[in-house]
Amino acid sequence: MTFKTPSAAAVLPLDDLPTYERGGGARTTPLVTRAVGTTSFITGYTDFDAGTRIPFHSHNCEESVVLIAGDAMLDIDGQEYRLKPLDCTYIPPNVPHRFRNLSDSQPMRILWIYASADATRTLIETGATAPVSAEHRK
């Protein structure tokens, strides 16, 4: 259960938050969203099964990703950047990128932060654009 304080701050116990399947071995747990009162950014976790890679995509706003656990690769600008836990990335708006779980046996978790409560994701392969929040529905 999310706890709201008198000042409208929130405490979000992870075990009480819903997780949504994104397909292809990725699941997202929204953390700070409009539902708790933010108007300027959103955050959440995405968990990757062993060997999972998400498709190349871009966002309409700045993004920062922290590798929480696992062995990850960031593909961006035609380059590969290997990440270890607690490494952090900054990605400008409209820059195609993706994250890959390099392990064949262990999961991977990232914490993402978008600099807009109205962040979108555009899939490079299809050009389809949708709000990130659309992934947070059953």
Coordinates of N, CA and C in Angstrom, one line a residue:
M1 N 0.8 -1.2 0.0 CA 0.0 0.0 0.0 C 0.9 1.2 0.0
T2 N 0.6 2.2 -0.8 CA 1.3 3.5 -0.9 C 0.8 4.3 0.3
F3 N 1.7 4.9 1.0 CA 1.4 5.8 2.1 C 1.6 7.2 1.7
K4 N 0.6 8.1 1.9 CA 0.7 9.5 1.7 C 0.9 10.2 3.1
T5 N 1.9 11.1 3.1 CA 2.1 11.9 4.3 C 1.2 13.1 4.3
P6 N 1.1 13.8 5.4 CA 0.3 15.1 5.4 C 0.8 16.1 4.4
S7 N 2.1 16.1 4.0 CA 2.6 17.0 3.1 C 2.4 16.6 1.6
A8 N 1.8 15.4 1.4 CA 1.6 14.8 0.1 C 2.8 14.0 -0.4
A9 N 3.8 13.9 0.4 CA 4.9 13.0 0.1 C 4.4 11.5 0.1
A10 N 5.1 10.6 -0.5 CA 4.6 9.2 -0.6 C 5.7 8.2 -0.3
V11 N 5.3 7.1 0.4 CA 6.2 6.0 0.6 C 5.6 4.9 -0.2
L12 N 6.4 4.2 -1.0 CA 6.0 3.2 -2.0 C 6.7 1.9 -1.7
P13 N 6.1 1.0 -0.8 CA 6.7 -0.3 -0.6 C 6.7 -1.1 -1.8
L14 N 7.9 -1.6 -2.3 CA 8.0 -2.3 -3.5 C 7.1 -3.5 -3.6
D15 N 7.0 -4.2 -2.4 CA 6.2 -5.5 -2.4 C 4.7 -5.2 -2.7
D16 N 4.2 -4.0 -2.5 CA 2.8 -3.6 -2.7 C 2.5 -3.0 -4.0
L17 N 3.5 -2.9 -4.9 CA 3.3 -2.2 -6.2 C 3.0 -3.2 -7.3
P18 N 2.2 -2.9 -8.2 CA 1.9 -3.8 -9.3 C 3.1 -3.8 -10.3
T19 N 3.2 -5.0 -10.9 CA 4.2 -5.1 -12.0 C 3.5 -5.5 -13.3
Y20 N 3.9 -5.0 -14.4 CA 3.2 -5.2 -15.7 C 4.2 -5.9 -16.7
E21 N 3.7 -6.9 -17.4 CA 4.4 -7.6 -18.4 C 4.5 -6.7 -19.6
R22 N 5.8 -6.5 -20.1 CA 6.0 -5.7 -21.3 C 6.2 -6.6 -22.5
G23 N 6.3 -7.9 -22.3 CA 6.5 -8.9 -23.4 C 8.0 -9.1 -23.6
G24 N 8.4 -10.2 -24.2 CA 9.7 -10.5 -24.5 C 10.7 -10.7 -23.4
G25 N 10.1 -11.0 -22.2 CA 11.0 -11.2 -21.0 C 11.2 -10.0 -20.2
A26 N 10.5 -8.9 -20.4 CA 10.7 -7.7 -19.6 C 9.4 -7.4 -18.9
R27 N 9.6 -6.9 -17.6 CA 8.4 -6.5 -16.7 C 8.8 -5.2 -16.1
T28 N 7.7 -4.3 -16.0 CA 7.9 -3.0 -15.5 C 7.1 -2.8 -14.2
T29 N 7.7 -2.2 -13.2 CA 7.1 -1.8 -12.0 C 7.2 -0.3 -11.9
P30 N 6.1 0.5 -12.1 CA 6.1 1.9 -12.0 C 6.3 2.3 -10.5
L31 N 7.0 3.3 -10.2 CA 7.3 3.8 -8.9 C 6.6 5.2 -8.8
V32 N 7.3 6.3 -9.0 CA 6.7 7.6 -8.9 C 6.1 7.9 -10.2
T33 N 4.7 8.1 -10.2 CA 3.9 8.4 -11.4 C 2.9 9.5 -11.0
R34 N 2.1 9.9 -12.0 CA 1.1 10.9 -11.7 C 0.2 10.4 -10.6
A35 N 0.0 9.1 -10.4 CA -0.9 8.6 -9.4 C -0.5 9.0 -8.0
V36 N 0.8 9.2 -7.8 CA 1.3 9.7 -6.4 C 1.5 11.2 -6.4
G37 N 1.3 11.9 -7.5 CA 1.3 13.3 -7.4 C 2.4 14.0 -8.3
T38 N 3.3 13.3 -8.9 CA 4.3 14.0 -9.6 C 3.7 14.7 -10.9
T39 N 4.3 15.8 -11.2 CA 3.9 16.5 -12.5 C 5.1 16.7 -13.4
S40 N 6.3 16.3 -12.9 CA 7.5 16.7 -13.7 C 8.4 15.5 -14.1
F41 N 8.2 14.4 -13.5 CA 9.1 13.2 -13.9 C 8.3 11.9 -13.5
I42 N 8.8 10.8 -14.0 CA 8.3 9.5 -13.5 C 9.5 8.5 -13.4
T43 N 9.3 7.5 -12.5 CA 10.4 6.5 -12.3 C 9.8 5.1 -12.2
G44 N 10.6 4.2 -12.3 CA 10.2 2.8 -12.2 C 11.4 1.8 -12.4
Y45 N 11.1 0.5 -12.1 CA 12.0 -0.5 -12.4 C 11.6 -1.3 -13.6
T46 N 12.5 -1.8 -14.4 CA 12.2 -2.8 -15.4 C 13.2 -4.0 -15.1
D47 N 12.6 -5.2 -15.1 CA 13.3 -6.4 -14.8 C 13.4 -7.2 -16.2
F48 N 14.5 -7.7 -16.4 CA 14.8 -8.4 -17.7 C 15.2 -9.9 -17.3
D49 N 14.5 -10.8 -17.9 CA 14.9 -12.2 -17.8 C 16.2 -12.4 -18.4
A50 N 16.8 -13.5 -18.1 CA 18.1 -13.9 -18.7 C 18.1 -13.8 -20.2
G51 N 19.1 -13.1 -20.8 CA 19.2 -13.0 -22.2 C 18.2 -12.0 -22.9
T52 N 17.4 -11.3 -22.1 CA 16.4 -10.4 -22.7 C 17.0 -9.1 -23.2
R53 N 16.5 -8.7 -24.3 CA 16.9 -7.4 -24.9 C 15.7 -6.7 -25.3
I54 N 15.6 -5.4 -25.0 CA 14.4 -4.7 -25.5 C 14.7 -4.0 -26.8
P55 N 13.7 -3.7 -27.6 CA 14.0 -3.2 -29.0 C 14.6 -1.7 -28.9
F56 N 15.3 -1.3 -29.9 CA 15.7 0.0 -30.0 C 14.5 1.0 -30.0
H57 N 14.7 2.0 -29.2 CA 13.6 3.0 -29.0 C 14.2 4.3 -28.6
S58 N 13.3 5.4 -28.6 CA 13.7 6.7 -28.1 C 12.6 7.3 -27.3
H59 N 12.9 8.4 -26.6 CA 11.9 9.0 -25.8 C 11.8 10.5 -26.1
N60 N 10.8 11.2 -25.8 CA 10.6 12.6 -26.1 C 11.2 13.5 -25.0
C61 N 11.9 12.9 -24.1 CA 12.5 13.6 -23.0 C 13.8 13.0 -22.5
E62 N 14.5 13.6 -21.6 CA 15.7 13.1 -21.1 C 15.4 11.8 -20.2
E63 N 16.3 10.9 -20.2 CA 16.2 9.7 -19.4 C 17.5 9.4 -18.7
S64 N 17.4 8.9 -17.5 CA 18.5 8.4 -16.8 C 18.2 7.0 -16.4
V65 N 19.1 6.1 -16.5 CA 19.0 4.7 -16.1 C 20.1 4.3 -15.2
V66 N 19.8 3.6 -14.1 CA 20.8 3.0 -13.2 C 20.6 1.5 -13.3
L67 N 21.7 0.8 -13.5 CA 21.7 -0.7 -13.4 C 21.7 -1.0 -12.0
I68 N 20.6 -1.6 -11.5 CA 20.5 -2.0 -10.1 C 21.2 -3.4 -9.9
A69 N 20.9 -4.3 -10.8 CA 21.5 -5.7 -10.6 C 21.6 -6.3 -12.0
G70 N 22.7 -7.1 -12.1 CA 22.8 -7.9 -13.4 C 24.0 -7.4 -14.2
D71 N 24.1 -7.9 -15.4 CA 25.2 -7.6 -16.4 C 24.5 -7.1 -17.6
A72 N 24.7 -5.8 -17.9 CA 23.9 -5.1 -18.9 C 24.8 -4.5 -20.0
M73 N 24.3 -4.3 -21.2 CA 24.9 -3.6 -22.2 C 23.9 -2.5 -22.7
L74 N 24.4 -1.3 -22.8 CA 23.7 -0.2 -23.4 C 24.2 -0.1 -24.9
D75 N 23.2 -0.2 -25.8 CA 23.5 0.0 -27.2 C 23.0 1.4 -27.6
I76 N 23.9 2.3 -28.0 CA 23.6 3.7 -28.3 C 24.6 4.3 -29.3
D77 N 24.2 5.1 -30.2 CA 25.1 5.7 -31.2 C 26.1 4.8 -31.9
G78 N 25.6 3.6 -32.2 CA 26.4 2.6 -32.9 C 27.5 2.0 -32.0
Q79 N 27.4 2.2 -30.7 CA 28.4 1.7 -29.8 C 27.8 0.8 -28.7
E80 N 28.6 0.0 -28.1 CA 28.1 -0.8 -27.0 C 28.9 -0.4 -25.7
Y81 N 28.1 -0.2 -24.6 CA 28.7 0.2 -23.3 C 28.3 -0.8 -22.3
R82 N 29.2 -1.6 -21.7 CA 28.9 -2.6 -20.7 C 28.8 -1.8 -19.4
L83 N 27.7 -2.2 -18.6 CA 27.4 -1.6 -17.4 C 27.5 -2.7 -16.2
K84 N 28.0 -2.2 -15.1 CA 28.0 -3.0 -13.9 C 27.0 -2.4 -12.9
P85 N 26.6 -3.1 -11.9 CA 25.6 -2.6 -11.0 C 26.0 -1.2 -10.4
L86 N 25.0 -0.3 -10.4 CA 25.1 1.0 -9.9 C 25.7 2.0 -10.9
D87 N 26.1 1.5 -12.1 CA 26.5 2.4 -13.2 C 25.2 3.2 -13.6
C88 N 25.4 4.4 -14.0 CA 24.3 5.3 -14.4 C 24.5 5.8 -15.8
T89 N 23.4 6.0 -16.5 CA 23.4 6.6 -17.8 C 22.6 7.8 -17.9
Y90 N 22.9 8.7 -18.9 CA 22.1 9.8 -19.2 C 21.8 9.7 -20.7
I91 N 20.6 9.8 -21.1 CA 20.2 9.7 -22.6 C 19.4 10.9 -22.9
P92 N 19.9 11.8 -23.9 CA 19.1 12.9 -24.3 C 17.8 12.5 -25.0
P93 N 16.9 13.4 -25.2 CA 15.7 13.1 -25.9 C 16.0 12.7 -27.4
N94 N 15.1 11.8 -27.9 CA 15.1 11.4 -29.3 C 16.3 10.6 -29.7
V95 N 17.1 10.0 -28.8 CA 18.3 9.3 -29.2 C 17.9 7.8 -29.1
P96 N 18.0 7.0 -30.2 CA 17.7 5.6 -30.2 C 18.7 4.9 -29.3
H97 N 18.2 3.9 -28.5 CA 19.0 3.1 -27.6 C 18.3 1.9 -27.2
R98 N 19.0 1.0 -26.6 CA 18.3 -0.2 -25.9 C 19.3 -0.7 -24.9
F99 N 18.7 -1.5 -24.0 CA 19.4 -2.3 -23.0 C 19.3 -3.7 -23.2
R100 N 20.4 -4.5 -22.9 CA 20.4 -5.9 -23.1 C 20.9 -6.6 -21.8
N101 N 20.3 -7.7 -21.4 CA 20.8 -8.5 -20.3 C 21.8 -9.5 -20.9
L102 N 23.1 -9.4 -20.6 CA 24.1 -10.2 -21.1 C 24.2 -11.6 -20.5
S103 N 23.5 -11.8 -19.4 CA 23.6 -13.1 -18.7 C 22.6 -14.1 -19.3
D104 N 23.0 -15.3 -19.5 CA 22.1 -16.4 -20.0 C 21.4 -17.1 -18.8
S105 N 21.8 -16.7 -17.6 CA 21.2 -17.4 -16.4 C 20.7 -16.5 -15.3
Q106 N 21.0 -15.2 -15.3 CA 20.6 -14.3 -14.2 C 19.8 -13.2 -14.7
P107 N 18.8 -12.7 -13.9 CA 18.0 -11.6 -14.3 C 18.8 -10.3 -14.2
M108 N 18.2 -9.2 -14.7 CA 18.8 -7.9 -14.6 C 17.7 -6.9 -14.3
R109 N 18.1 -5.8 -13.5 CA 17.1 -4.8 -13.1 C 17.7 -3.4 -13.3
I110 N 16.8 -2.6 -14.0 CA 17.2 -1.2 -14.1 C 16.2 -0.3 -13.4
L111 N 16.7 0.8 -12.9 CA 15.8 1.9 -12.4 C 15.8 3.0 -13.5
W112 N 14.7 3.4 -14.0 CA 14.6 4.4 -15.0 C 13.9 5.7 -14.4
I113 N 14.4 6.8 -15.0 CA 13.8 8.1 -14.6 C 13.7 8.9 -15.9
Y114 N 12.4 9.3 -16.1 CA 12.1 10.2 -17.3 C 11.9 11.6 -16.8
A115 N 12.4 12.5 -17.5 CA 12.3 13.9 -17.1 C 11.0 14.6 -17.5
S116 N 10.0 13.8 -17.7 CA 8.6 14.3 -18.0 C 7.6 13.3 -17.5
A117 N 6.5 13.7 -16.9 CA 5.4 12.9 -16.5 C 4.7 12.4 -17.7
D118 N 4.9 13.0 -18.9 CA 4.3 12.6 -20.2 C 5.3 12.0 -21.1
A119 N 6.2 11.2 -20.6 CA 7.2 10.5 -21.4 C 6.6 9.6 -22.4
T120 N 7.2 9.5 -23.6 CA 6.7 8.6 -24.6 C 7.9 7.7 -25.0
R121 N 7.5 6.6 -25.6 CA 8.5 5.6 -26.2 C 8.1 5.5 -27.7
T122 N 9.1 5.7 -28.6 CA 9.0 5.5 -30.0 C 9.8 4.3 -30.4
L123 N 9.2 3.2 -30.9 CA 10.0 2.1 -31.4 C 10.6 2.4 -32.7
I124 N 11.9 2.2 -32.8 CA 12.6 2.6 -34.0 C 12.2 1.7 -35.2
E125 N 12.0 0.4 -35.0 CA 11.7 -0.5 -36.1 C 10.3 -0.1 -36.8
T126 N 9.3 0.3 -36.0 CA 8.0 0.5 -36.5 C 7.6 2.0 -36.6
G127 N 8.3 2.8 -35.8 CA 7.9 4.2 -35.7 C 6.7 4.5 -34.7
A128 N 6.2 3.4 -34.2 CA 5.0 3.5 -33.3 C 5.4 4.3 -32.0
T129 N 4.6 5.2 -31.6 CA 4.9 6.0 -30.4 C 3.7 5.8 -29.4
A130 N 4.0 5.6 -28.1 CA 3.0 5.5 -27.1 C 3.5 6.1 -25.8
P131 N 2.6 6.5 -25.0 CA 3.0 7.0 -23.7 C 3.7 5.9 -22.9
V132 N 4.7 6.1 -22.1 CA 5.3 5.1 -21.3 C 4.3 4.6 -20.3
S133 N 3.4 5.5 -19.8 CA 2.4 5.1 -18.9 C 1.4 4.0 -19.5
A134 N 1.3 3.9 -20.8 CA 0.5 2.9 -21.4 C 1.0 1.5 -21.1
E135 N 2.3 1.3 -20.7 CA 2.8 0.0 -20.3 C 2.4 -0.3 -18.9
H136 N 1.8 0.6 -18.2 CA 1.5 0.4 -16.8 C 0.0 0.1 -16.6
R137 N -0.5 -0.7 -17.5 CA -1.9 -1.1 -17.4 C -2.0 -2.6 -17.6
K138 N -2.9 -3.2 -17.0 CA -3.1 -4.7 -17.2 C -3.9 -5.0 -18.4

